[in-house]
Short mmCIF file of C-alpha atoms in Angstrom, two decimals:
data_model
loop_
_atom_site.label_atom_id
_atom_site.label_comp_id
_atom_site.label_asym_id
_atom_site.label_seq_id
_atom_site.Cartn_x
_atom_site.Cartn_y
_atom_site.Cartn_z
CA GLY A 1 0.00 0.00 0.00
CA GLN A 2 0.93 3.65 0.00
CA GLN A 3 3.54 4.75 2.52
CA LEU A 4 3.77 8.00 4.42
CA ASN A 5 6.94 9.06 6.20
CA GLN A 6 6.26 11.56 8.95
CA SER A 7 8.98 13.39 10.84
CA PRO A 8 10.03 14.05 13.43
CA GLN A 9 8.70 11.18 15.50
CA SER A 10 8.75 13.34 18.64
CA MET A 11 9.50 16.90 19.63
CA PHE A 12 10.15 18.63 22.93
CA ILE A 13 9.82 22.40 22.68
CA GLN A 14 9.53 25.39 24.96
CA GLU A 15 6.24 27.22 25.23
CA GLY A 16 6.18 30.06 22.71
CA GLU A 17 8.40 28.33 20.16
CA ASP A 18 7.32 27.54 16.62
CA VAL A 19 7.00 23.93 15.48
CA SER A 20 7.34 22.34 12.09
CA MET A 21 6.62 18.78 11.02
CA ASN A 22 6.29 17.16 7.63
CA CYS A 23 5.19 14.14 5.68
CA THR A 24 6.46 12.65 2.48
CA SER A 25 4.83 10.04 0.33
CA SER A 26 6.13 7.44 -2.06
CA SER A 27 3.26 8.25 -4.41
CA ILE A 28 1.12 11.19 -5.44
CA PHE A 29 -1.76 12.20 -3.21
CA ASN A 30 -4.81 14.22 -4.20
CA THR A 31 -5.68 15.24 -0.65
CA TRP A 32 -3.59 15.92 2.44
CA LEU A 33 -5.07 16.15 5.89
CA TRP A 34 -3.62 16.95 9.30
CA TYR A 35 -5.13 15.54 12.49
CA LYS A 36 -4.40 16.06 16.17
CA GLN A 37 -4.96 13.44 18.84
CA ASP A 38 -5.25 14.63 22.42
CA PRO A 39 -4.28 12.12 25.13
CA GLY A 40 -7.05 9.58 25.60
CA GLU A 41 -9.08 10.78 22.62
CA GLY A 42 -9.50 10.01 18.95
CA PRO A 43 -7.88 12.16 16.22
CA VAL A 44 -9.60 15.38 15.24
CA LEU A 45 -9.20 17.07 11.85
CA LEU A 46 -7.16 20.31 11.93
CA ILE A 47 -6.63 21.22 8.29
CA ALA A 48 -7.55 19.78 4.90
CA LEU A 49 -5.64 20.52 1.67
CA TYR A 50 -6.96 19.71 -1.78
CA LYS A 51 -4.69 21.41 -4.31
CA ALA A 52 -0.96 21.25 -5.02
CA GLY A 53 0.74 24.36 -3.67
CA GLU A 54 -2.21 25.23 -1.44
CA LEU A 55 -1.34 26.99 1.80
CA THR A 56 -4.04 26.98 4.46
CA SER A 57 -4.17 28.44 7.95
CA ASN A 58 -6.31 27.63 10.97
CA GLY A 59 -5.43 30.03 13.77
CA ARG A 60 -1.81 29.40 14.75
CA LEU A 61 -1.62 26.40 12.41
CA THR A 62 -0.47 26.59 8.81
CA ALA A 63 -0.23 23.66 6.42
CA GLN A 64 0.91 23.36 2.82
CA PHE A 65 0.25 20.84 0.07
CA GLY A 66 3.58 20.34 -1.70
CA ILE A 67 3.75 21.16 -5.40
CA THR A 68 5.01 17.67 -6.20
CA ARG A 69 1.88 16.32 -4.45
CA LYS A 70 4.16 13.95 -2.53
CA ASP A 71 4.65 16.01 0.60
CA SER A 72 3.01 18.31 3.11
CA PHE A 73 4.09 20.25 6.16
CA LEU A 74 2.38 21.61 9.25
CA ASN A 75 3.63 24.61 11.21
CA ILE A 76 2.42 25.66 14.64
CA SER A 77 3.39 29.15 15.73
CA ALA A 78 3.84 30.35 19.31
CA SER A 79 3.15 26.97 20.90
CA ILE A 80 1.06 26.73 24.07
CA PRO A 81 0.64 23.86 26.55
CA SER A 82 -2.63 22.66 24.98
CA ASP A 83 -0.77 21.95 21.73
CA VAL A 84 0.51 18.77 23.40
CA GLY A 85 -0.60 15.63 21.58
CA ILE A 86 0.09 13.46 18.58
CA TYR A 87 -0.15 15.04 15.15
CA PHE A 88 -0.90 12.81 12.16
CA CYS A 89 -0.72 13.55 8.50
CA ALA A 90 -3.02 11.61 6.22
CA GLY A 91 -3.32 11.43 2.49
CA SER A 92 -5.55 10.03 -0.16
CA GLY A 93 -4.71 9.15 -3.74
CA SER A 94 -6.98 8.25 -6.58
CA GLY A 95 -6.81 4.53 -5.92
CA SER A 96 -7.71 2.36 -2.93
CA ALA A 97 -11.27 3.67 -3.00
CA ARG A 98 -9.94 6.99 -1.71
CA GLN A 99 -9.20 5.62 1.74
CA LEU A 100 -6.87 7.57 3.95
CA THR A 101 -3.28 6.52 4.59
CA PHE A 102 -1.91 7.85 7.88
CA GLY A 103 1.60 8.83 8.86
CA SER A 104 3.22 7.41 11.96
CA GLY A 105 2.56 10.55 13.98
CA THR A 106 4.60 13.28 15.70
CA GLN A 107 4.39 13.34 19.49
CA LEU A 108 4.61 16.98 20.61
CA THR A 109 5.52 17.95 24.16
CA VAL A 110 5.44 21.62 25.16
CA LEU A 111 7.57 22.52 28.16
CA PRO A 112 6.54 25.50 30.31
CA ASP B 1 -22.85 17.17 18.73
CA VAL B 2 -22.12 14.28 16.39
CA LYS B 3 -20.57 11.27 17.98
CA VAL B 4 -18.81 8.00 17.44
CA THR B 5 -19.04 5.94 20.59
CA GLN B 6 -16.84 2.96 21.38
CA SER B 7 -18.34 0.78 24.06
CA SER B 8 -15.22 0.28 26.17
CA ARG B 9 -12.26 2.53 26.89
CA TYR B 10 -10.17 -0.28 28.37
CA LEU B 11 -10.38 -4.05 27.96
CA VAL B 12 -8.22 -6.86 29.28
CA LYS B 13 -8.72 -10.27 27.69
CA ARG B 14 -6.98 -13.61 27.83
CA THR B 15 -5.16 -15.23 24.93
CA GLY B 16 -7.55 -17.32 22.86
CA GLU B 17 -10.69 -15.45 23.90
CA LYS B 18 -13.14 -14.17 21.32
CA VAL B 19 -13.32 -10.40 21.67
CA PHE B 20 -15.97 -7.98 20.41
CA LEU B 21 -15.27 -4.27 20.05
CA GLU B 22 -18.39 -2.24 19.43
CA CYS B 23 -18.75 1.11 17.68
CA VAL B 24 -21.90 3.16 17.25
CA GLN B 25 -22.35 6.43 15.34
CA ASP B 26 -25.32 8.77 15.43
CA MET B 27 -24.64 10.70 12.23
CA ASP B 28 -26.33 8.36 9.72
CA HIS B 29 -22.95 7.88 8.03
CA GLU B 30 -22.66 5.19 5.41
CA ASN B 31 -18.96 4.45 5.83
CA MET B 32 -17.34 3.06 8.96
CA PHE B 33 -13.76 2.06 9.68
CA TRP B 34 -11.66 0.20 12.21
CA TYR B 35 -8.05 1.24 12.73
CA ARG B 36 -5.41 0.06 15.11
CA GLN B 37 -2.87 2.50 16.53
CA ASP B 38 0.58 1.43 17.66
CA PRO B 39 3.51 3.67 18.66
CA GLY B 40 5.66 4.53 15.67
CA LEU B 41 3.26 2.90 13.22
CA GLY B 42 0.46 5.42 13.12
CA LEU B 43 -3.06 4.32 12.26
CA ARG B 44 -3.43 1.17 10.21
CA LEU B 45 -6.72 0.22 8.59
CA ILE B 46 -8.09 -3.17 9.61
CA TYR B 47 -11.51 -3.26 7.92
CA PHE B 48 -14.03 -0.82 6.58
CA SER B 49 -17.64 -0.90 5.51
CA TYR B 50 -19.37 1.16 2.83
CA ASP B 51 -22.85 0.27 3.93
CA VAL B 52 -24.93 -2.19 5.89
CA LYS B 53 -23.78 -5.79 5.47
CA MET B 54 -20.85 -4.67 3.30
CA LYS B 55 -17.24 -5.02 4.37
CA GLU B 56 -13.82 -4.64 2.82
CA LYS B 57 -10.41 -5.69 4.08
CA GLY B 58 -7.98 -2.96 4.95
CA ASP B 59 -4.22 -3.25 5.23
CA ILE B 60 -4.01 -5.60 8.23
CA PRO B 61 -7.16 -7.78 8.37
CA GLU B 62 -5.49 -10.99 9.54
CA GLY B 63 -6.89 -12.23 12.83
CA TYR B 64 -9.90 -9.91 12.66
CA SER B 65 -13.41 -9.96 11.28
CA VAL B 66 -16.22 -7.39 11.30
CA SER B 67 -19.98 -7.21 11.34
CA ARG B 68 -22.27 -4.43 10.08
CA GLU B 69 -25.87 -5.52 10.58
CA LYS B 70 -27.20 -2.01 11.19
CA LYS B 71 -26.08 1.26 9.67
CA GLU B 72 -25.12 2.82 12.97
CA ARG B 73 -23.12 -0.10 14.37
CA PHE B 74 -19.81 -1.60 13.25
CA SER B 75 -18.29 -4.39 15.31
CA LEU B 76 -14.70 -5.60 15.23
CA ILE B 77 -14.19 -9.23 16.23
CA LEU B 78 -10.97 -10.86 17.32
CA GLU B 79 -11.71 -14.52 16.70
CA SER B 80 -8.95 -15.78 19.02
CA ALA B 81 -7.13 -12.97 20.75
CA SER B 82 -3.34 -13.04 20.77
CA THR B 83 -0.83 -10.90 22.62
CA ASN B 84 0.25 -9.19 19.40
CA GLN B 85 -3.25 -7.76 19.14
CA THR B 86 -2.65 -5.67 22.25
CA SER B 87 -3.19 -2.17 20.90
CA MET B 88 -5.38 0.92 20.75
CA TYR B 89 -8.37 0.41 18.45
CA LEU B 90 -10.07 3.40 16.84
CA CYS B 91 -13.40 3.42 15.08
CA ALA B 92 -14.31 6.15 12.59
CA SER B 93 -17.21 7.03 10.35
CA ARG B 94 -17.87 9.39 7.45
CA ARG B 95 -20.56 10.27 4.96
CA THR B 96 -19.98 8.85 1.48
CA GLY B 97 -17.95 11.31 -0.59
CA ALA B 98 -16.91 13.48 2.36
CA LEU B 99 -13.28 12.42 2.33
CA TYR B 100 -12.25 14.86 5.04
CA GLY B 101 -15.25 14.07 7.19
CA TYR B 102 -13.81 11.26 9.30
CA THR B 103 -15.14 11.35 12.86
CA PHE B 104 -13.22 9.18 15.28
CA GLY B 105 -14.27 7.55 18.51
CA SER B 106 -12.17 7.90 21.65
CA GLY B 107 -10.60 4.49 21.22
CA THR B 108 -10.51 1.18 23.05
CA ARG B 109 -7.22 0.16 24.61
CA LEU B 110 -7.13 -3.63 24.47
CA THR B 111 -4.61 -5.66 26.41
CA VAL B 112 -4.35 -9.38 25.72
CA VAL B 113 -2.62 -11.34 28.45
#
């Protein structure tokens, strides 16, 4: 199946710092999504990207759909303690009945 | 507020037991999914269902089966639980065509001893 490489696997940052994480794919995706999973909960959608080159913001979060359609990044500016959690990228190509393929996740810890 | 409810947050079962994980959604969604989540491996699709009584294998179906007798309910069955099935299990649903519209449950953490 399709493979997504997400990095970094974990991050420890100081409150107020900016964060960047990314995903790369072995194949072209038509849709990129970013989810956040709070401890003890299921993932929740943060941002959806549908077009190569698209740059979308949601508050302090910004995500981009790479122009090659094989990568995406998520930036979080001015991190706060509630940003703690696991962030997943997910992508969908034209095959596999448009099911989502998930990255391995980035565990974010924000230190006060 | 729309919801996907998984019947148990934590389960401990013995090796060889038959285990049922239940998932119910109240959004009238056609599609439902079962994922398993393991550290460093992300979310891996076990089975999904497009509609009542329909099911499709995902990426890691071995050792699992599913049942979708009613639209709102999707059950994951471990026919004979093994220790390598110890994991977090997540159920999700979405309306057909709404690719971004996955709603996840809170998960069931299953430990097989």
